[in-house]
Amino acid sequence: MKPHSLRYTLIFAVLAVLTLLGGGIWFLSGHNPAAWTASVPKEAKSPAVIPQQPVQSTLPEMFSPPESEALSQRVVEYHMDVQLQADTGTLTASETLTWTHPGSKPVQELYFHLYPNAFASGNTTFMKESGGTLRGDSMPAGGYGSITLTDLRTSEGISLMQRTQYVQPDDGNINDKTLLKVHLPQPVHGGESITVRLKFEVKLPKIFARMGTAGNFVMAGQWFPKISVYEPAGRRGLKEEGWNLHQYHGTSEFYSDFGIYNVTISVPPEYKVAATGFPVRNAKVVQGRKVYQFYADDVHDFAWAASPDFVVAEKAFSAPQVPGVRIKLYLDPLHKNLQERYFQAAEAALTAFSKWYGPYPYSTLSIVVPPESGNGAGGMEYPTLITAFGATAAAPGTSLERTIIHEIGHQYFYGMVGSNEFEEAWLDESFTSYAEDRLMEQEYGVASSLPLQSSLVSSSQPLKLETWKYSGDDAYTRNVYIRGKLVLKDIERIAGAKNMDTILAAYVRKYRFKHPSTADFQKIVEKVTKQSWQTYFDRYVYGGGAPDFAVDDIKLSTKRSGSDGDGDGVQYSAVVEVSNKGTLYPDVPVKFTFSDGYTVQQYWNGEGQSTSFELAYKAPLVSAEIDPGHTILLESRHLNNFRMAELEPRTLSRWTLSVTTLLETLLGTLVW
């Protein structure tokens, strides 16, 4: 754990001592950020050339970062200068990237994600898959945007612009330019580092999907050329090392390596800026523009937002597992009077999640509230910066708190546990949704209706699936957000709440600042419970299993038992046939209700596809119901779990089918 609360004191103390020593020890290398790389790997060889003039910046002098314990491998190091031209909605920027090869095989290509190109036309993969909408927000007319690389060269000055090629490994769509391959003059060997310099321009799209502009509000998320992840053998169970390469899809989010970011942002003088990390100095006006500079380490992304309308509030917060965090609010004016609600939700989330999953390691947390017109940028997570949903009402319900809690949960499941959201998105969304539900009930008394949510999962599909391969309407959302959370709740039911707490705490602590897989999580479950979960994971995680219980038939009969002194006695018998039309599931409760109000519950071991129960009692059987408490959360079809003895089987079947279809149709409209 880094003592971030002492960060500034230590920085100035060290600088003072070095100044007294007379040094030159702190050699500021002008605008060459590679001079203070956190680690000093071998430099990749390049042919001898005449060095060209390095990219010069008109922005403030380079910030020398604090000496701090590296919590991550820090594979990448970014230094970026960006200028916002608010009148045209464009960004003009330079970037110096140092990448350290984490594997062992020689690499002669680098790959960059150019995410803004997802919005370049209606023919990109993102636009075709999404139909130009995301979470109910649609692209405004003429709202296209893109990123243009204007220069790319090695640190020695070799131009790489003619060595670039757009690639489409997922779908072969030649109109998609979200992934760029760069062929290097010389290979980079394992352990070596390479520094490249880029210049680029971004035409920001109109906001409907995470990034862009809405009036004078700017959300710069995934705005810069970001190097892809090179995975060494062993990570996420991989047998061979190599680049993890995917385009930007309509349902996918992101996957990046941890590293260091030093970013200078120039905006019009009236604009206020929120960003990942912490400011290294107060913003100041230079040549008529306001200049900010931010630094962050042990993060895998950098985002920022800007607006002249932000109402800014700050609060220092600490708790037993939160050594010191400055919470910063950047509110739309409509929510200027809701500061306390935002602070309380953030404090509750930081306190609980740090207690459950380990200390929050950063010194800042910024919360951006977009205007209503920028709602497409809301409800999103970035390292040390989250966005709430757009301000649409002056007095919103608890959805305000729920969104803040969910996105802060992502500081753990995404931010620190850096899962591959292209391929295993459930490790982020399902785990965060599980934590969100728990805290909302604990802090606000708001409990989710899990049986109702399970009814939304009309098509169960594997959780370990590339996001764009989910088939059917809203199948990605229903499986990754809902079904995955229900799987975690089911594991909790089977293993016990205390064991589940231990499982999640052990998982997050072990893979903090690493990149785990579903198999890694399974190993933690098995280690804590001391038993194999392979069958369970095969059915419900790696497979799209779901039970589908049904009461198929009830046959009644009567039998006179002779005189008992008061008249003839009658005994009623019933044979109840039940089945599971889906995936096997053990310990299935079945409740039987008789006409005199007496009930009895028995259990089916779940073996085979069907079984029958024989009952005899002094009163007739009225009904049979499978899983009356709705404890089996992985079943999505509940209406055929119940049968009245009086109804004819054919009538009941038709009734059950029609009502089930109607209910699923109605519930399907609620998913966002």
PDB file of N, CA and C in Angstrom, residues 45 97 164 200 287 411 566 571:
ATOM      1  N   LYS A  45      17.087  -2.067 -30.024  1.00  0.00           N
ATOM      2  CA  LYS A  45      18.040  -1.516 -30.986  1.00  0.00           C
ATOM      3  C   LYS A  45      17.309  -0.971 -32.207  1.00  0.00           C
ATOM      4  N   LEU A  97       5.138   7.354 -26.005  1.00  0.00           N
ATOM      5  CA  LEU A  97       4.813   6.086 -25.363  1.00  0.00           C
ATOM      6  C   LEU A  97       6.067   5.242 -25.227  1.00  0.00           C
ATOM      7  N   THR A 164       2.299   1.389 -41.408  1.00  0.00           N
ATOM      8  CA  THR A 164       1.060   1.153 -40.677  1.00  0.00           C
ATOM      9  C   THR A 164       0.024   0.457 -41.554  1.00  0.00           C
ATOM     10  N   PHE A 200      -1.484  13.351 -33.214  1.00  0.00           N
ATOM     11  CA  PHE A 200      -2.793  12.931 -33.715  1.00  0.00           C
ATOM     12  C   PHE A 200      -3.825  14.020 -33.470  1.00  0.00           C
ATOM     13  N   GLN A 287      -0.708  31.864 -22.383  1.00  0.00           N
ATOM     14  CA  GLN A 287      -1.048  32.362 -23.717  1.00  0.00           C
ATOM     15  C   GLN A 287      -2.555  32.292 -23.974  1.00  0.00           C
ATOM     16  N   GLN A 411     -13.845   0.385  -9.636  1.00  0.00           N
ATOM     17  CA  GLN A 411     -12.464   0.706  -9.292  1.00  0.00           C
ATOM     18  C   GLN A 411     -11.731  -0.548  -8.818  1.00  0.00           C
ATOM     19  N   ASP A 566     -67.312 -43.318  13.248  1.00  0.00           N
ATOM     20  CA  ASP A 566     -68.035 -42.089  12.926  1.00  0.00           C
ATOM     21  C   ASP A 566     -68.473 -42.057  11.474  1.00  0.00           C
ATOM     22  N   GLN A 571     -59.258 -41.893   2.148  1.00  0.00           N
ATOM     23  CA  GLN A 571     -57.851 -41.482   1.998  1.00  0.00           C
ATOM     24  C   GLN A 571     -57.639 -41.041   0.556  1.00  0.00           C
TER      25      GLN A 571
END
